[in-house]
CSV table of C-alpha atoms in Angstrom, one decimal:
chain,number,residue,atom,x,y,z
A,669,VAL,CA,-1.8,-7.2,26.3
A,670,PHE,CA,-1.6,-5.6,22.2
A,671,PHE,CA,-0.1,-7.8,19.8
A,672,ALA,CA,-0.5,-7.0,16.0
A,673,CYS,CA,0.9,-10.9,14.4
A,674,ASP,CA,-0.5,-14.2,14.1
A,675,THR,CA,2.5,-15.8,15.2
A,676,ALA,CA,3.1,-13.5,18.2
A,677,ALA,CA,0.0,-13.6,19.9
A,678,MET,CA,-1.5,-17.4,18.8
A,679,THR,CA,2.8,-18.7,20.8
A,680,ALA,CA,2.2,-16.3,23.6
A,681,ALA,CA,-1.9,-17.4,23.8
A,682,PRO,CA,-1.8,-20.4,25.9
A,683,ILE,CA,0.5,-18.0,28.8
A,684,TYR,CA,-2.3,-15.8,28.7
A,685,ARG,CA,-5.2,-17.5,28.7
A,686,GLU,CA,-3.4,-18.9,31.7
A,687,LYS,CA,-2.9,-16.2,33.8
A,688,ARG,CA,-6.7,-14.2,32.2
A,689,VAL,CA,-4.3,-11.6,31.3
A,690,LEU,CA,-6.7,-9.3,28.3
A,691,VAL,CA,-5.1,-9.1,25.1
A,692,ILE,CA,-6.1,-6.6,22.6
A,693,THR,CA,-5.1,-7.4,18.9
A,694,PRO,CA,-5.9,-4.4,16.1
A,695,LEU,CA,-4.0,-6.9,13.0
A,696,VAL,CA,-4.2,-10.6,13.9
A,697,THR,CA,-6.5,-12.1,11.4
A,698,THR,CA,-6.1,-16.2,12.1
A,699,PRO,CA,-9.9,-17.7,12.6
A,700,ARG,CA,-8.5,-19.4,15.6
A,701,PHE,CA,-8.2,-16.5,17.6
A,702,SER,CA,-11.3,-16.1,18.1
A,703,GLN,CA,-11.2,-19.7,19.5
A,704,LEU,CA,-8.9,-18.5,22.7
A,705,GLY,CA,-11.4,-17.3,25.4
A,706,ASP,CA,-13.7,-14.8,26.7
A,707,THR,CA,-10.4,-12.5,27.3
A,708,PHE,CA,-9.2,-12.6,24.2
A,709,PHE,CA,-10.3,-9.4,21.6
A,710,ARG,CA,-9.6,-9.0,18.0
A,711,LEU,CA,-10.6,-5.4,15.8
A,712,ALA,CA,-9.2,-7.4,12.4
A,713,PRO,CA,-11.2,-9.4,10.8
A,714,ASN,CA,-11.5,-12.9,10.9
A,715,ASP,CA,-9.6,-15.2,7.5
A,716,ALA,CA,-13.0,-17.2,7.7
A,717,GLU,CA,-14.3,-14.5,5.8
A,718,ASN,CA,-11.7,-12.3,3.9
A,719,ALA,CA,-10.9,-15.6,1.9
A,720,ARG,CA,-14.4,-16.5,1.7
A,721,LEU,CA,-14.7,-13.2,0.0
A,722,LEU,CA,-11.3,-13.7,-2.3
A,723,ILE,CA,-13.1,-16.8,-3.1
A,724,SER,CA,-16.2,-15.5,-4.2
A,725,GLN,CA,-15.0,-13.0,-5.9
A,726,VAL,CA,-12.0,-15.1,-7.7
A,727,SER,CA,-14.4,-17.8,-8.9
A,728,LYS,CA,-17.3,-15.2,-11.0
A,729,LYS,CA,-14.4,-15.1,-13.5
A,730,HIS,CA,-11.8,-17.5,-13.3
A,731,LYS,CA,-12.0,-21.9,-13.3
A,732,LYS,CA,-8.2,-22.3,-11.8
A,733,LEU,CA,-6.5,-20.4,-9.0
A,734,GLY,CA,-2.9,-20.8,-8.4
A,735,VAL,CA,-2.0,-19.6,-4.5
A,736,LEU,CA,1.6,-19.0,-3.9
A,737,THR,CA,2.1,-18.6,-0.4
A,738,GLU,CA,5.2,-17.2,1.6
A,739,ALA,CA,6.3,-20.7,3.9
A,740,ALA,CA,7.0,-20.0,7.4
A,741,SER,CA,4.0,-17.7,8.3
A,742,GLU,CA,1.5,-18.3,10.6
A,743,TYR,CA,-0.7,-15.7,9.4
A,744,CYS,CA,-0.2,-16.6,5.6
A,745,GLU,CA,-0.3,-20.7,6.0
A,746,ASP,CA,-4.0,-19.9,8.2
A,747,LEU,CA,-5.2,-17.8,5.0
A,748,ALA,CA,-4.5,-20.7,2.7
A,749,SER,CA,-6.4,-23.2,4.4
A,750,GLU,CA,-9.4,-20.8,4.8
A,751,LEU,CA,-9.0,-20.3,0.9
A,752,ASP,CA,-9.0,-24.2,0.1
A,753,ASN,CA,-12.1,-24.5,3.0
A,754,ALA,CA,-13.6,-21.6,1.3
A,755,ALA,CA,-13.2,-23.6,-2.2
A,756,ARG,CA,-15.0,-26.2,-1.3
A,757,ASP,CA,-18.7,-25.1,-1.9
A,758,SER,CA,-17.9,-23.4,-5.3
A,759,PRO,CA,-16.6,-24.3,-8.5
A,760,LEU,CA,-12.6,-22.9,-8.3
A,761,PHE,CA,-9.8,-25.4,-8.2
A,762,LEU,CA,-7.1,-23.8,-6.2
A,763,ILE,CA,-3.1,-25.1,-6.9
A,764,HIS,CA,-0.9,-25.1,-3.8
A,765,GLU,CA,2.7,-23.7,-4.3
A,766,ARG,CA,4.5,-22.5,-1.2
A,767,SER,CA,7.7,-20.4,-1.1
A,768,MET,CA,10.6,-21.7,0.3
A,769,PRO,CA,11.3,-19.3,3.4
A,770,GLY,CA,15.2,-17.5,3.0
A,771,ILE,CA,14.0,-18.3,-1.3
A,772,SER,CA,13.9,-14.9,-3.1
A,773,ASP,CA,13.5,-16.8,-6.6
A,774,PHE,CA,9.7,-17.9,-7.6
A,775,ARG,CA,9.9,-18.7,-11.2
A,776,THR,CA,9.8,-22.2,-10.5
A,777,GLN,CA,6.4,-22.8,-8.6
A,778,LEU,CA,5.2,-20.0,-11.2
A,779,LEU,CA,6.4,-21.4,-14.2
A,780,ARG,CA,4.9,-25.2,-12.8
A,781,LEU,CA,1.5,-23.1,-11.6
A,782,LYS,CA,1.7,-22.2,-15.6
A,783,ALA,CA,2.1,-25.2,-16.6
A,784,GLN,CA,-0.9,-26.5,-14.6
A,785,GLY,CA,-3.3,-24.1,-16.8
A,786,VAL,CA,-4.6,-21.8,-13.5
A,787,ASP,CA,-6.1,-19.1,-15.5
A,788,SER,CA,-5.1,-16.4,-11.6
A,789,LEU,CA,-2.9,-16.2,-9.2
A,790,LEU,CA,-3.3,-15.1,-6.1
A,791,VAL,CA,0.1,-14.0,-3.6
A,792,ASN,CA,-0.7,-14.8,-0.7
A,793,PRO,CA,3.1,-13.6,1.4
A,794,ASN,CA,3.6,-12.4,4.5
A,795,THR,CA,5.8,-9.0,3.6
A,796,GLU,CA,5.3,-6.3,0.5
A,797,GLU,CA,8.8,-7.6,-0.5
A,798,PHE,CA,7.5,-11.2,-1.1
A,799,PHE,CA,4.7,-9.8,-3.9
A,800,VAL,CA,6.2,-7.1,-5.6
A,801,THR,CA,9.3,-10.0,-6.5
A,802,VAL,CA,6.1,-12.2,-7.4
A,803,LEU,CA,5.0,-9.8,-9.6
A,804,ARG,CA,8.8,-8.2,-11.3
A,805,GLN,CA,9.4,-12.6,-12.1
A,806,LEU,CA,5.7,-12.8,-13.6
A,807,SER,CA,6.9,-10.1,-15.8
A,808,ASP,CA,9.8,-11.7,-16.5
A,809,LEU,CA,8.6,-14.9,-17.3
A,810,HIS,CA,6.4,-12.7,-19.5
A,811,ILE,CA,3.0,-15.0,-18.0
A,812,SER,CA,-0.2,-12.7,-17.9
A,813,LEU,CA,-2.3,-12.8,-15.5
A,814,PRO,CA,-5.0,-11.8,-13.2
A,815,VAL,CA,-3.3,-11.0,-9.7
A,816,TYR,CA,-5.3,-11.2,-6.4
A,817,GLY,CA,-4.1,-10.8,-2.6
A,818,SER,CA,-5.4,-9.9,0.5
A,819,TYR,CA,-4.6,-6.3,2.7
A,820,THR,CA,-1.0,-6.3,1.5
A,821,PRO,CA,-1.9,-4.7,-2.0
A,822,GLY,CA,-3.5,-1.5,0.1
A,823,SER,CA,0.1,-0.6,1.6
A,824,ALA,CA,2.0,2.6,0.9
A,825,THR,CA,5.0,0.6,1.4
A,826,PHE,CA,3.9,-2.6,-1.4
A,827,LEU,CA,2.6,0.6,-4.1
A,828,ASN,CA,5.4,2.3,-3.5
A,829,LEU,CA,7.2,-0.8,-4.4
A,830,ALA,CA,5.8,-2.7,-6.7
A,831,GLY,CA,4.9,0.9,-9.1
A,832,LYS,CA,2.8,0.0,-12.3
A,833,LEU,CA,3.3,-3.6,-11.3
A,834,ALA,CA,0.1,-2.8,-9.0
A,835,GLU,CA,-2.0,-2.3,-11.3
A,836,GLY,CA,-5.1,-4.1,-11.7
A,837,ILE,CA,-4.7,-5.9,-8.5
A,838,VAL,CA,-7.8,-6.9,-7.0
A,839,TYR,CA,-7.8,-7.7,-2.8
A,840,THR,CA,-9.3,-8.1,-0.1
A,841,ASP,CA,-8.5,-5.4,2.9
A,842,PHE,CA,-9.4,-4.0,6.5
A,843,PRO,CA,-13.8,-3.0,6.1
A,844,ALA,CA,-14.1,0.5,6.2
A,845,LEU,CA,-15.6,1.9,10.0
A,846,SER,CA,-19.2,2.5,8.3
A,847,SER,CA,-19.3,-0.6,7.4
A,848,VAL,CA,-18.3,-2.3,10.7
A,849,MET,CA,-20.7,-0.1,13.0
A,850,GLN,CA,-23.5,-1.1,10.2
A,851,GLY,CA,-23.6,-5.0,11.7
A,852,GLY,CA,-20.3,-6.0,10.4
A,853,SER,CA,-19.3,-7.6,13.9
A,854,SER,CA,-20.0,-10.9,11.6
A,855,LEU,CA,-16.4,-10.0,10.4
A,856,PHE,CA,-14.8,-10.9,13.9
């Protein structure tokens, strides 16, 4: 069986574990996937490592990171949790805001983050559209913050939708095959 998203994989996992079905996924990043058993294999890095890398980079330049998470997504909620775990050993203070399902106006969350004095923003989306909408609303509100992300800013769809708004975003992405071949297996 082959899965491409966290929610589908984690929902079906109990059935496949009971039947001892081999499950391979190229894109499931939740750390919980690694704990499902010896018939579950991932080809994507674990988000615990992704979160550590993001927090390590952001904490070098910032003190208060706003995290705007797209709600109703297992992937987004797991990454938000891993960001909290990674920030425990960091001087970086995280302030979370979550969107409501079906809502595309994030100005309230962005203004709350600004009022709380964040000096950077990590957009934690499930879709490219969410990330681009956040960028547009930041611009409309004249809020200028360094923006961070994970995976999404590297997609062609995102770059096409965001245009010049994508400039300057710092983000993590899947590792190059060469780094995995040279001892990167700890990422998984």
